[in-house]
Structure formats: C-alpha cells, structure tokens
Coordinates of C-alpha atoms in Angstrom, one line a residue:
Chain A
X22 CA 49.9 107.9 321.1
X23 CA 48.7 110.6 318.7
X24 CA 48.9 109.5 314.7
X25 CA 51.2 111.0 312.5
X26 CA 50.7 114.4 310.1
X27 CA 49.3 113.6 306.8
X28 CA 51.9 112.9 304.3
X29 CA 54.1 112.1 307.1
X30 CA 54.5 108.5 306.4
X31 CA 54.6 108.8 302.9
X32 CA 57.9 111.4 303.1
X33 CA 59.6 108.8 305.8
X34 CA 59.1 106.0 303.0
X35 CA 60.0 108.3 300.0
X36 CA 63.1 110.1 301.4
X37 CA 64.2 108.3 305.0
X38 CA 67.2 106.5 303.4
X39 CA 68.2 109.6 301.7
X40 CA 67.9 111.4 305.8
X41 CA 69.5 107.8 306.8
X42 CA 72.7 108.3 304.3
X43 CA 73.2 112.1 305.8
X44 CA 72.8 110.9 309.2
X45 CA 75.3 108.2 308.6
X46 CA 78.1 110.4 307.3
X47 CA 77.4 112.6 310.6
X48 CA 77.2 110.0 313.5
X49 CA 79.4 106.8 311.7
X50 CA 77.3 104.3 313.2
X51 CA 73.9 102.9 311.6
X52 CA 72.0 102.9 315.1
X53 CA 73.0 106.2 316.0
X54 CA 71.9 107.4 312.3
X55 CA 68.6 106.0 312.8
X56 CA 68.1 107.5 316.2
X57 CA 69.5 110.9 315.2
X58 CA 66.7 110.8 312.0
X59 CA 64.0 109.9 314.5
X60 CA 65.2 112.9 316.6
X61 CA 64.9 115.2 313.8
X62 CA 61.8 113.6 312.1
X63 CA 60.2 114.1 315.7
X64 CA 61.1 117.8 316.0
X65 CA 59.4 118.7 312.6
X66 CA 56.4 116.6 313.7
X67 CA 54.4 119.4 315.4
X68 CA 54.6 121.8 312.5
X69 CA 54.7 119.4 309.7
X70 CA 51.7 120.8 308.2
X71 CA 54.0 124.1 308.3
X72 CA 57.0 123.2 306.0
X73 CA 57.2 124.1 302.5
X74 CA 60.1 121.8 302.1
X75 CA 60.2 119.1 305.2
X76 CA 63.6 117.2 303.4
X77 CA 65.9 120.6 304.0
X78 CA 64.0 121.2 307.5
X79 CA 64.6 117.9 308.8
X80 CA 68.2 117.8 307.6
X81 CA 69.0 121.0 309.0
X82 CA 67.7 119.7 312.0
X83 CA 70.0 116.3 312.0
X84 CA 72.6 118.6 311.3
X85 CA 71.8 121.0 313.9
X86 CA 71.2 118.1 316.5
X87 CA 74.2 116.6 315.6
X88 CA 76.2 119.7 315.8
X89 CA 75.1 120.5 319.3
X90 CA 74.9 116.8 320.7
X91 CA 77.5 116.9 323.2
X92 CA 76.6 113.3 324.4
X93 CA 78.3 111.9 321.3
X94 CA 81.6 110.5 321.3
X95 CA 84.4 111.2 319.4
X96 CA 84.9 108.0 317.0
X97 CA 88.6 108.3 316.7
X98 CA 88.7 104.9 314.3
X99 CA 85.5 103.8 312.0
X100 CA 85.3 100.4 311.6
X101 CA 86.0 99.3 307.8
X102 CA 86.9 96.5 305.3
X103 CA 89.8 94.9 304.9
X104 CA 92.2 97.4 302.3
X105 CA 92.5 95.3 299.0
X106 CA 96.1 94.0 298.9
X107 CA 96.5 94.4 295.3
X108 CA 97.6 98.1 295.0
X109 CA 97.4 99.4 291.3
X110 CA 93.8 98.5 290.5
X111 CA 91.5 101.5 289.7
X112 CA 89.0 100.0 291.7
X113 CA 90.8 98.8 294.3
X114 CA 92.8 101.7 294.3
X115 CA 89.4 104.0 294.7
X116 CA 88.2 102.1 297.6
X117 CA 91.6 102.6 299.3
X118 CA 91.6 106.3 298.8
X119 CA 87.8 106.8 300.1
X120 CA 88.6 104.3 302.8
X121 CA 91.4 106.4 303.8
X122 CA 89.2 109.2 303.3
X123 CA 86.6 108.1 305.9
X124 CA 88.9 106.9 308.3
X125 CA 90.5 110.5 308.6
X126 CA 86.8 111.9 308.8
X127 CA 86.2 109.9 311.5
X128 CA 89.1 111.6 313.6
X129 CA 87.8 114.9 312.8
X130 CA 85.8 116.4 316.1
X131 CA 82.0 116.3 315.2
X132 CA 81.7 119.9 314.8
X133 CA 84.1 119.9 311.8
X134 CA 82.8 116.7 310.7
X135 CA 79.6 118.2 310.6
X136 CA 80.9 121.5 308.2
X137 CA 82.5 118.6 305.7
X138 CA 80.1 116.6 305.3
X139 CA 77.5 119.5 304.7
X140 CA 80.1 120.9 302.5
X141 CA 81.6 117.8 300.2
X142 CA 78.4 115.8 300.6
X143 CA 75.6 118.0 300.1
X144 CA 77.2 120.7 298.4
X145 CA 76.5 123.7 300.9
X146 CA 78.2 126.9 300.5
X147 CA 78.8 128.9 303.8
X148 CA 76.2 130.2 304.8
X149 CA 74.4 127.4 303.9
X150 CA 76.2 125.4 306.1
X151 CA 76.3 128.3 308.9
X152 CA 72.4 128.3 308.6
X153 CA 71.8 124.9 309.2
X154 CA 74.2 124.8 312.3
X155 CA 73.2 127.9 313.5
X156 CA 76.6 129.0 314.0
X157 CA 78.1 132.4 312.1
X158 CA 80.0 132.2 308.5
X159 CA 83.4 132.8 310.2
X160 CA 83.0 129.6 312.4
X161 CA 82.2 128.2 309.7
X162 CA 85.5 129.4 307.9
X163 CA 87.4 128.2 311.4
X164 CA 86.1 124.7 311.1
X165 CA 86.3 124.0 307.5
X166 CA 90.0 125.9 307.8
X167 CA 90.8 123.2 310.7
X168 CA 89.1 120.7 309.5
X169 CA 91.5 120.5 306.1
X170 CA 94.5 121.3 307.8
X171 CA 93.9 118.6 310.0
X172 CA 93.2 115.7 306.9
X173 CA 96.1 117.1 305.3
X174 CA 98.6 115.6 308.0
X175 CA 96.2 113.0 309.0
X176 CA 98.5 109.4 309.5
X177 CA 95.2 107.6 307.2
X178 CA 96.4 110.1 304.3
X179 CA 99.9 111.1 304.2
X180 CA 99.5 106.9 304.1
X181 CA 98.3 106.6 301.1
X182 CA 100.6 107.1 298.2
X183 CA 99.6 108.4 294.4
X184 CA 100.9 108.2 291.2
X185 CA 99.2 110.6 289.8
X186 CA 100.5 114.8 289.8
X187 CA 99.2 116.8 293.0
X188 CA 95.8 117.9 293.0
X189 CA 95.0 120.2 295.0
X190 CA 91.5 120.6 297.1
X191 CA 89.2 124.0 296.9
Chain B
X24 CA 95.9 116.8 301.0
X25 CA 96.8 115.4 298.0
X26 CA 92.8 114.4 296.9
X27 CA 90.5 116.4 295.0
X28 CA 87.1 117.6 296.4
X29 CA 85.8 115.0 294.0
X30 CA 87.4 112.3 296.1
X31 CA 85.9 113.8 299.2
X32 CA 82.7 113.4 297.8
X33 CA 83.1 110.1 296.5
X34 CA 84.5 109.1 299.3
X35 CA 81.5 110.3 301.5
X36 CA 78.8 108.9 298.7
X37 CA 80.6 105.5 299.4
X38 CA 80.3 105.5 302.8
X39 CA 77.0 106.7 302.7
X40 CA 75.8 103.8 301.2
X41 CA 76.7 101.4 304.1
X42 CA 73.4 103.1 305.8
X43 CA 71.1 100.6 306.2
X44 CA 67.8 100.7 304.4
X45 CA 65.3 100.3 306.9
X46 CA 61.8 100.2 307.2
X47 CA 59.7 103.3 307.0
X48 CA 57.4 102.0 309.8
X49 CA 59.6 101.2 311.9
X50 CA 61.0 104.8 311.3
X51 CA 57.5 106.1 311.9
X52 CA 56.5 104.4 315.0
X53 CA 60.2 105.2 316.3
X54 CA 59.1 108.7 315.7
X55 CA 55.6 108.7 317.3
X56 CA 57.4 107.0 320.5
X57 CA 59.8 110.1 321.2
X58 CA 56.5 112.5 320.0
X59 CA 54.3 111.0 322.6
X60 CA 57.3 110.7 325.3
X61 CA 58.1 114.9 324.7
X62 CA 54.4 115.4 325.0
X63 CA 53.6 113.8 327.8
X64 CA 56.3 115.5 329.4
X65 CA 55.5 119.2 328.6
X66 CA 51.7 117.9 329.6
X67 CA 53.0 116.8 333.2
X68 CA 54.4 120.0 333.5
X69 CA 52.3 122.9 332.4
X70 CA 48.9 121.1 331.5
X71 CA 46.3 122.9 329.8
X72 CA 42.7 123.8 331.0
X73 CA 40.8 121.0 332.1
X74 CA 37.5 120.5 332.2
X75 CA 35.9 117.7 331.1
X76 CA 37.1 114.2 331.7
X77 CA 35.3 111.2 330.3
X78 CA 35.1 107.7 331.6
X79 CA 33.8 104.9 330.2
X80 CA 31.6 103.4 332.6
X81 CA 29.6 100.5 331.4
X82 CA 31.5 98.5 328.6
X83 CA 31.0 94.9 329.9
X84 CA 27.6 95.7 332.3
X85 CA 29.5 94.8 335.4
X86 CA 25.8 95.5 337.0
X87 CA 27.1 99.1 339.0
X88 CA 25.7 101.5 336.3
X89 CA 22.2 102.1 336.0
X90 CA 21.3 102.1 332.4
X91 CA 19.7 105.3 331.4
X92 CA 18.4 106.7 328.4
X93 CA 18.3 110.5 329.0
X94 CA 20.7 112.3 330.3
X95 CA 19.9 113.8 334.0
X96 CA 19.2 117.3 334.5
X97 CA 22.6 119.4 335.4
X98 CA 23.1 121.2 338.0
X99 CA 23.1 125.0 338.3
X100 CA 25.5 126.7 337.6
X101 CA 28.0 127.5 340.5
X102 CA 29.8 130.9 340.3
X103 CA 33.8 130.7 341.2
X104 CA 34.1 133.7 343.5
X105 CA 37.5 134.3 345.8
X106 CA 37.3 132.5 348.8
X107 CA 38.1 129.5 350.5
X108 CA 37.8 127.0 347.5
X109 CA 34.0 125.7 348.0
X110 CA 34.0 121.7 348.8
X111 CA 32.4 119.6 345.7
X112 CA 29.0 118.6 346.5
X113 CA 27.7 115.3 345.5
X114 CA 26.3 114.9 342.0
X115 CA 24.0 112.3 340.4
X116 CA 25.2 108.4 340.6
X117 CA 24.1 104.9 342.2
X118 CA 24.8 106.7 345.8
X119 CA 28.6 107.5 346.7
X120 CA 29.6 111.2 346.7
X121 CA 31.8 112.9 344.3
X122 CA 34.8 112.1 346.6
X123 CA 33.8 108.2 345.8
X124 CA 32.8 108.1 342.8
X125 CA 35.8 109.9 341.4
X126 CA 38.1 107.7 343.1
X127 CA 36.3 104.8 341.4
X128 CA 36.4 106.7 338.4
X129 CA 40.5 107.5 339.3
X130 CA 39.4 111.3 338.5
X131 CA 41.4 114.0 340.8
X132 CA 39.4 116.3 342.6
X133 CA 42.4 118.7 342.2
X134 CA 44.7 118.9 338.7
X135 CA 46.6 121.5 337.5
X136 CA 44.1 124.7 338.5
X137 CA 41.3 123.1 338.2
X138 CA 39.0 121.2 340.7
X139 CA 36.0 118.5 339.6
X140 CA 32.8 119.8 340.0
X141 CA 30.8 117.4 339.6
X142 CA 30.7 114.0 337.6
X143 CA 27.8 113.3 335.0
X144 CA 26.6 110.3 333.3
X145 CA 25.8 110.7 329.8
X146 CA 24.7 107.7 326.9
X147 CA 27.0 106.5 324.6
X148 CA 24.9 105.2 321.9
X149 CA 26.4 105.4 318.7
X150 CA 25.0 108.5 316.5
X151 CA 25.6 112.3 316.6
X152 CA 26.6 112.4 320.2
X153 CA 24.9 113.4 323.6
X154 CA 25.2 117.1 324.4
X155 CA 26.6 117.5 327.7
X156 CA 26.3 121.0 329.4
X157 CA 29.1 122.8 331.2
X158 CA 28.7 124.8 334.4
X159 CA 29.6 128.7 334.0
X160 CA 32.2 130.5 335.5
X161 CA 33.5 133.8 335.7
X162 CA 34.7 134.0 331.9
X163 CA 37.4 131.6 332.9
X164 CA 38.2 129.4 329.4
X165 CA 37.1 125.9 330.3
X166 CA 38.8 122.9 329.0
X167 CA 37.9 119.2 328.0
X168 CA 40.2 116.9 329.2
X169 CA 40.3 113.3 328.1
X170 CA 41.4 110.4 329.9
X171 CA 43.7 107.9 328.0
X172 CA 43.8 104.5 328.5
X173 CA 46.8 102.5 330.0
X174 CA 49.0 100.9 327.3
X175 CA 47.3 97.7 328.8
X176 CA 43.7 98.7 328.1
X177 CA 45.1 99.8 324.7
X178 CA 46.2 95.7 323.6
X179 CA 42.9 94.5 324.6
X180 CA 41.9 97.3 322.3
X181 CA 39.2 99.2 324.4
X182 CA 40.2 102.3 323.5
X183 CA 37.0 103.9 321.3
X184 CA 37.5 107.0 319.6
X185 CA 35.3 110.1 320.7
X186 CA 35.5 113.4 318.9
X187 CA 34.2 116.2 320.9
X188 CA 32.2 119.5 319.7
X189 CA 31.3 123.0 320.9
X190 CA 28.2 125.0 320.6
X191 CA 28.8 126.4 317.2
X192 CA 29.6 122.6 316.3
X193 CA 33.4 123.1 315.7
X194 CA 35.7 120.4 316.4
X195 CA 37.6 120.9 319.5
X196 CA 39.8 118.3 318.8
X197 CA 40.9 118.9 314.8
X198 CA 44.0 117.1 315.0
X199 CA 42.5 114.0 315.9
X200 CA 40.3 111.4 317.4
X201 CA 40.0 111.6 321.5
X202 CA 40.2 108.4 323.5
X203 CA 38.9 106.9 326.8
X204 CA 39.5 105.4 330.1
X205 CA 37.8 102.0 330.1
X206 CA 37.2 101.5 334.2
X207 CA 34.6 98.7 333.6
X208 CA 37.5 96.3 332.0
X209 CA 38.7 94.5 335.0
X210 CA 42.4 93.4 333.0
X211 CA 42.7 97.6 332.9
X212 CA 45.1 98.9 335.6
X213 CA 43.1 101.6 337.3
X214 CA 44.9 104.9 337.8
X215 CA 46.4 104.1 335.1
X216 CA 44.8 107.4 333.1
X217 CA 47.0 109.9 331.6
X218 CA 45.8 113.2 331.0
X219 CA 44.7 114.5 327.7
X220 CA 43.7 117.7 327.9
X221 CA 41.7 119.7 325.2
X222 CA 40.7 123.8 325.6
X223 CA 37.4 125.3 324.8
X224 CA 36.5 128.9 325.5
X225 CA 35.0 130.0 328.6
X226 CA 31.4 130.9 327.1
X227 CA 30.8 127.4 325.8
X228 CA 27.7 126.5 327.6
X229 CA 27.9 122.7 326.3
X230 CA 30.0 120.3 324.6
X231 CA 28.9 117.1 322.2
X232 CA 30.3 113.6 322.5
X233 CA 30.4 111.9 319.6
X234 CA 31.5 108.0 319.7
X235 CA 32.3 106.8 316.2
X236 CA 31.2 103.2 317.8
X237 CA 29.1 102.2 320.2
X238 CA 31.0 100.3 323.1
X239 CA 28.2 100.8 326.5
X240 CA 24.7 101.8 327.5
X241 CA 27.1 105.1 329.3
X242 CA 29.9 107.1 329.7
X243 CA 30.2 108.9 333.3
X244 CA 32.2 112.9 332.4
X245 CA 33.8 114.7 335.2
X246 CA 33.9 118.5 334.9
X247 CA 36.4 120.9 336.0
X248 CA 36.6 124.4 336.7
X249 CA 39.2 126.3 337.1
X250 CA 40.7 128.0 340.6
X251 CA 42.4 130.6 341.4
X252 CA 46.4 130.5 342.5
X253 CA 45.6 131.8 345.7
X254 CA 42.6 129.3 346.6
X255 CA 44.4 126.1 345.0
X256 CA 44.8 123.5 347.5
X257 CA 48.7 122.3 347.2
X258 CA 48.5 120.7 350.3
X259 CA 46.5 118.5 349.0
X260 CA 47.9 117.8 345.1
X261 CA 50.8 115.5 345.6
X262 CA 54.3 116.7 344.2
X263 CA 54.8 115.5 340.5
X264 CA 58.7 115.6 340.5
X265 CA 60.5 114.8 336.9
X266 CA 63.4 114.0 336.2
X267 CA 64.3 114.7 332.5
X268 CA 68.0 115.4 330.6
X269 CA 67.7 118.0 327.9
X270 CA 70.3 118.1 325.6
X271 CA 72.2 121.5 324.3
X272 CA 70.8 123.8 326.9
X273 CA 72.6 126.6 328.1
X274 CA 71.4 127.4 331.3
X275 CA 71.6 130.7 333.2
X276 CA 72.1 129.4 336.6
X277 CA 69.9 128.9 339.4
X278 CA 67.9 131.7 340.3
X279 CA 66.2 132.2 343.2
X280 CA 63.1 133.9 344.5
X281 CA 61.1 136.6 342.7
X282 CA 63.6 139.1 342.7
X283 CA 65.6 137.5 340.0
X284 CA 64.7 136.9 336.5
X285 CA 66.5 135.7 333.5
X286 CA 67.8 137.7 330.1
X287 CA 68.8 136.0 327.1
X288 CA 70.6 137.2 323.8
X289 CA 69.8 134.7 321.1
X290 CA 70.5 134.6 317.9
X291 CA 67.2 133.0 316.4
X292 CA 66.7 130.2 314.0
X293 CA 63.8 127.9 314.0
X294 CA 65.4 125.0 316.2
X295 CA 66.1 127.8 319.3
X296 CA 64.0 126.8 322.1
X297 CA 63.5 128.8 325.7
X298 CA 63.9 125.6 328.5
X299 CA 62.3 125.7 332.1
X300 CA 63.1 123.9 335.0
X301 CA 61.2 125.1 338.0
X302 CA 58.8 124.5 341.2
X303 CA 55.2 125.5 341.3
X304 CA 55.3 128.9 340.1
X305 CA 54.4 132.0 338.6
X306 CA 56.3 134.0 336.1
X307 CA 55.7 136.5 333.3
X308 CA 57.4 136.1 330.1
X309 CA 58.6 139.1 327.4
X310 CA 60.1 138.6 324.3
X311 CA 61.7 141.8 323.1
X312 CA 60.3 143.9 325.3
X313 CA 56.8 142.5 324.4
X314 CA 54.4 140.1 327.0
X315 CA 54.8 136.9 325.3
X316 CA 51.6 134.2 326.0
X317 CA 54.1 131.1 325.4
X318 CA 51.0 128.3 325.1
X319 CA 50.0 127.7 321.2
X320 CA 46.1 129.1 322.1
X321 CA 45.5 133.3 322.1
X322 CA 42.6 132.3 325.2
X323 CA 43.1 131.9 328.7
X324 CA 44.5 128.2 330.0
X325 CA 45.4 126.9 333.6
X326 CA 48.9 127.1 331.6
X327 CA 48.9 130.7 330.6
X328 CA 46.2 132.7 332.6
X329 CA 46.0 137.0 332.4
X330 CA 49.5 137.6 331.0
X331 CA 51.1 134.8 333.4
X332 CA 52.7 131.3 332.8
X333 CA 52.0 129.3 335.7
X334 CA 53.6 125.7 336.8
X335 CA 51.0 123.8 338.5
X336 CA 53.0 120.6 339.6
X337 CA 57.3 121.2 339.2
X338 CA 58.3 120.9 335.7
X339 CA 61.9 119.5 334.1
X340 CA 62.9 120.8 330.7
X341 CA 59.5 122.6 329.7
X342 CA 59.8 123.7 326.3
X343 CA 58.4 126.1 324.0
X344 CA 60.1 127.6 320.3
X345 CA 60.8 130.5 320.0
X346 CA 60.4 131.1 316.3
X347 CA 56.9 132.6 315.6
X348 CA 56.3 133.3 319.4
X349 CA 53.5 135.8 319.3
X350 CA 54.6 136.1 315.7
X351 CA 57.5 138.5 316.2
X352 CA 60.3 136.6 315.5
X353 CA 61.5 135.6 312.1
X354 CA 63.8 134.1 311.0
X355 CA 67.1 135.8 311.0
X356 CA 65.6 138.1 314.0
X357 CA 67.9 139.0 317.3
X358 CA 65.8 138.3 320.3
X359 CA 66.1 139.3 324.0
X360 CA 63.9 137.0 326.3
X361 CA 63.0 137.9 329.8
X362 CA 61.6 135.7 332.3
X363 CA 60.8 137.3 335.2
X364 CA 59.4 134.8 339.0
X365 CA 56.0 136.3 340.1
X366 CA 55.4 133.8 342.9
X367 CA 57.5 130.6 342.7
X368 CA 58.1 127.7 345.4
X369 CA 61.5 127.5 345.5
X370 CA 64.7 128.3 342.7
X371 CA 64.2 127.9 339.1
X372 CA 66.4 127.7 335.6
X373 CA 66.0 129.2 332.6
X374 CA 68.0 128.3 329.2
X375 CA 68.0 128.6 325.5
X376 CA 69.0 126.0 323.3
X377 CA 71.0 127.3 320.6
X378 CA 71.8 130.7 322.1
X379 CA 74.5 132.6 321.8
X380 CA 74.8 134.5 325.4
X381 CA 73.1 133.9 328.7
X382 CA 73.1 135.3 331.5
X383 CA 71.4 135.8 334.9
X384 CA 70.2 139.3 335.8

C-alpha cells in the first residue's frame, strides 16, 4: 500500500471534521459521512500535489459524489431528539425550529438536498453550486425552486407554529 | 416557509455538529485502503511495461542460493524480431531452467505483453546498489516491475524498501520506495506477489538496485521484454476476469466487434472520467478529434503502444480522467471522445461518468 502525498495527513487532521460536518449535512448518517469523505479524499489523492486549494477540491468532490451516488437511499425520516416539551423557551424553541428544519431536509431527494445544503450551509451562489455538481445553472434554479416549494408544505413545518410576523426566505 | 435563511443555516450548523470527530488516521488509512483497492484494479487491467521483477531470494539462507559476490556476466542481448515468440532459454541458477526457476520464484513467463527473458541473481548488500543490465530490444520502452509482498509477508515485516535507478541515475520510482517478494520466508504464501510495475525508456541499457537495508547475501531479478500482439501467447495466459461496480457511469451500450466505436458529448469538469469494460483488445482513442495516449507517461508501455490502448487480460471499469488528457481539455472545455475497437476478443462498453449525452455510433 503506497504512502500518502505530503501534507496529506496533515490537511485530513487540520480540516477532516470540517469535510466530516459537509458530508454529514449531505448523507444524514455519520458512517455514510465518513465513507463519502474517504471517497472524495481518495479521488484527490493521485493529484494532490496538483491542487492549489485541496479543501474546495475535495468538497466539490463529496458534493459531486454525493450528487451522482444513486446507491443512496432516500432517508425519508432522520433520526433526532426528543422535541423539548416546554414550548416558549428561546432555546428550546430554536432547537424545535432547526429540528423541524432537518427533519424536512431529510425528505428532500438527495439531488435537492445537495443544492441546499451547498446553498444555506456553505453559502454558494449558482454557479457555484452548479460547478461543484456539474450540473447547468438552470438545474440548479429547478432544484432549489423545488426544493423550497417542497419545505414550504412540508408536514415537519407547517407543524411548527411562530409567534413572531412572517419572514420570508431569499 | 415561514423561516428565514438564517434559520436554514442555523439549522444545518446544528446538525452539522452531530458529525463525529474522528480520528485523522483512521481517516487516512481508510483513504489509502480504497487508493490501493482502485489501483490494483486499473493495474489488473491495463498494466504497464514490465520488465524487471525482483525477488528476494536468500533472507533466512535456506541453503538453495549460492552466495555470490559478483554479479554473473549477462547474457547477450537477444533481438525481438516477428516471429513465432522464441522459447526462453535457461539462464544462470543452482541448475533448473527458467521454466523452474520462475515457478519457484512465482514469476510468469507471460504478463501483460511481455515475456521473462531470463532471471538474474544480483547481491543485495546494503550500499549504493548493484547495477543490473537490461537486454536490448527493438526501441521497445522497457519496464521495471516489482513484486509486492502478500499482506502476510508484510506483518512479519519482510518487506525491504528498494529504490531503483536508470543510467543517468534518475529515480525511476519518485513517488516512493519499491518493495519485494520475500520467497525464502517459509510463513509467506507463495504466489502470493502482486504486480507493481514501474516504466523506464527503451534505451536504458541498465538499472541500479539500491536496498536501504541489508536483508540477504542476494536478490534473484527476472527480466521482461516486451511482445508483439500478434506473437503473444493467450493460450497460454490464463483469463483474469473482474468483476467490479462503478458508480455514475453512463454507458453507451454494448458494442460489438471492430466495426463499432463509441462517441461521447461531455460536458467537462475535473471529476468526468472515460470508463472501459472490455476483453483483450485493441482500440484507438481521440479526444476531439485528436489521438489521445490515455496512460500518464508520453513513452511507449504494454498499456499504450504506437497510438494504441491495448487490454492484455479483460478489464472492469478501467478508468482514466479526462481533464488534462494530452493537455487539451480545460476546464470549462466541451469534449467529444471517440473510442474506436482495432482488434478486440469479444463486445466491449464504453461510458463517461458525469456526461451529459452518450451514445453508440
């Protein structure tokens, strides 16, 4: 078994949790994170010594990977805590909302999935996001377009009520 | 929707969090296992140029070996001319022929376009290496190919690193050490070698050994040479079927004979791949309109050979990228691959990974 690239071990230890966090977001399950990392990690090991920036390479890759994986399933429910059963807390009432939040996520199909979290977690803009997936702008457009419409009348938001005045998303 | 984007992000920051924080090593070696797994299956498939394989011979003095000190005197040079493919004669050794001693060594005498020529003993001895001479051909590119050790020979940790050097002293092997098959360890499995193969160019008249540390009094080297397609004996190389899933391929559909070819549209980015999955064959390869050498060296291999890719044994999911192939595609870059059958055993498939439109021609 070959050794790794120099500097490769040293980026996995600086920035693999950071990789791990993306991954996470994308596949919604830790061992599936950790394989999908590996994946891409693997893929940018032949031309490591290549890259002038191997964090954006290998997370276009995940994303990429993950985009085009058809083997994954669709999670239709994630796993999560137990909702707080004191309503009217801040905090509580923030964990509520992003539980909610992630529960709907994990209904979306993987493609869309994969333009939102590009999009709300790593701040992406279009072409951005149609870059990493290889995909055009206008699918992009399609699946962020169905991707909202679909959280919008989602059963884990419509759920959850606010006492605050709408907001409404970008 | 009644949340802001904020929320969204929050949200997603949150959940991020639950990933677990695990150890980088772990990540690493993870890594390295699905590295050596995709190598090993490109190299069973469309191996590179072998020439040389080293043995380990003598580690524990199991009394077969004679000990010597100087290296024996090679043997002319033989001259690969078309033909009926000329039988290896015996070389130097306690007494068995080449047959013999390479199946004690678990060397082929045929492997991916090449066939041993004869088997040498050189002297390990730590220090700058033993010089080992290589037989001439006509101008074919001649390869150094390294046996590695089973994953059992590699926990007893016999597995000495060799670096190996051409004429002009250069490195053959920059990316890293070589290693060895240990045959004298009897808790080794024998033919349990995999292939490591290494390219020089055809005018290298010799090649250096160089052990870092001294493990025998000698190392026994089989050499290669290459043969031509037409003279290669596939009667007698057993089929080396595999059997492997790629993921996100669009294929173009079984194609069959050498009246067919494949055409693909892709839009390029630097994850787009060109797939194979064919018998022993020959095909030619253009990438927008341009003949396209798909192996990572310029010079001639058993792989790519005079403009031609050639499958030795069938291969599963070979794989090579398409961005910087022959350094014409960029990023951003429409490309139009063609692969076109030359001689092939049987029906083939051709995919991108990543593409926008295939099709069969």
């Amino acid at each position: 078994m070959k050794r790794e690239p120099e500097g490769f071990s040293d980026f996995v230890a600086a920035r693999g949790l950071p990789l791990r966090r993306t991954a996470m977001l994308l596949t919604q399950d830790a061992h599936l994170a950790e394989d999908l990392v590996q994946t891409a990690l693997a893929k940018a090991w032949p031309r490591w010594h290549k890259l002038d920036a191997p964090e954006a390479y290998v997370r276009t890759v995940m994303a990429h990977q993950f985009y085009r994986d058809r083997r994954r399933r669709w999670v239709g429910e994630t796993p999560t805590e137990t909702l707080p059963d004191q309503p009217g807390d801040d905090a509580a009432s923030r964990i509520a909302i992003q539980d909610s939040l992630i529960r709907a996520l994990s209904t979306l199909p993987q493609k869309q999935r994969a333009v939102i979290v590009l999009r709300f977690f790593h701040d992406f803009d279009e072409q951005q996001i149609a870059t990493a997936l290889g995909i055009s702008r206008g699918t992009v457009k399609s699946h962020a377009s169905r991707a909202m419409a679909a959280l919008r009348v989602s059963d884990h938001l419509t759920d959850q009520s606010t006492d605050d005045s709408e907001r409404s998303p970008r | 929707m009644t949340h802001s984007t904020r929320d969204v992000h929050d949200a997603l920051s949150a959940y991020a969090d639950t990933a677990p924080d695990l150890s980088s090593q772990a990540t690493v070696d993870g890594v390295a296992s699905k590295v050596s797994h995709t190598r090993h299956v490109r190299a069973a498939g469309a191996a590179a140029v072998l020439a040389l394989i080293v043995a380990v011979g003598t580690v524990w003095g199991t009394g077969i070996f004679r000990s010597e000190q100087t290296m024996p005197a090679p043997h002319p040079p033989t001259t690969i001319t078309s033909g009926p493919v000329p039988t290896p004669a015996p070389t130097d050794g306690p007494g068995p022929g080449l047959a013999q001693n390479a199946q004690r060594l678990g060397l082929p005498l045929h492997v991916d376009g090449l066939a041993l020529k004869e088997i040498r003993r050189v002297p390990t001895a730590a220090g700058p290496g033993q010089t080992i001479s290589l037989p001439s051909t006509t101008g074919e590119v001649l390869g150094v190919a390294l046996g590695c050790p089973t994953s059992v020979a590699s926990q007893r940790r016999v597995t000495p690193d060799f670096h190996v050097y051409d004429t002009a002293g250069k490195d053959v092997r920059p990316n890293g050490a070589v290693c060895f098959r240990v045959t004298a360890d009897l808790a080794a499995e024998p033919g349990g070698m995999s292939m490591d193969l290494l390219l020089v160019p055809g005018k290298t008249t010799s090649v250096r050994v160089s052990p870092s540390i001294r493990f025998g009094a000698s190392a026994e080297v089989g050499l290669y040479v290459p043969v031509p397609w037409s003279e290669y004996p596939f009667d007698q190389v057993p089929l080396r079927p595999r059997r492997v899933t790629i993921d996100g391929v669009r294929w173009g559909g079984p194609i069959s004979g050498t009246t067919g070819g494949f055409t693909a549209a892709a839009t390029e980015n630097p994850l787009e791949a060109l797939v194979l999955n064919a018998p022993r064959g020959r095909f030619r390869l253009t990438i927008n309109g341009r003949p396209w050498n798909p192996c990572p060296r310029p010079e001639s291999t058993t792989t790519c050979r005079n403009g031609e890719l050639i499958f030795w044994q069938p291969v599963e999911g070979w794989t090579v990228d398409l961005l910087g192939a022959d350094g014409t595609v960029n990023l951003g870059q429409q490309v139009t691959i063609r692969v076109t059958a030359i001689e092939v055993d049987g029906s083939w498939t051709a995919g991108i990974r990543a593409g926008e439109s295939i099709g069969p021609t």
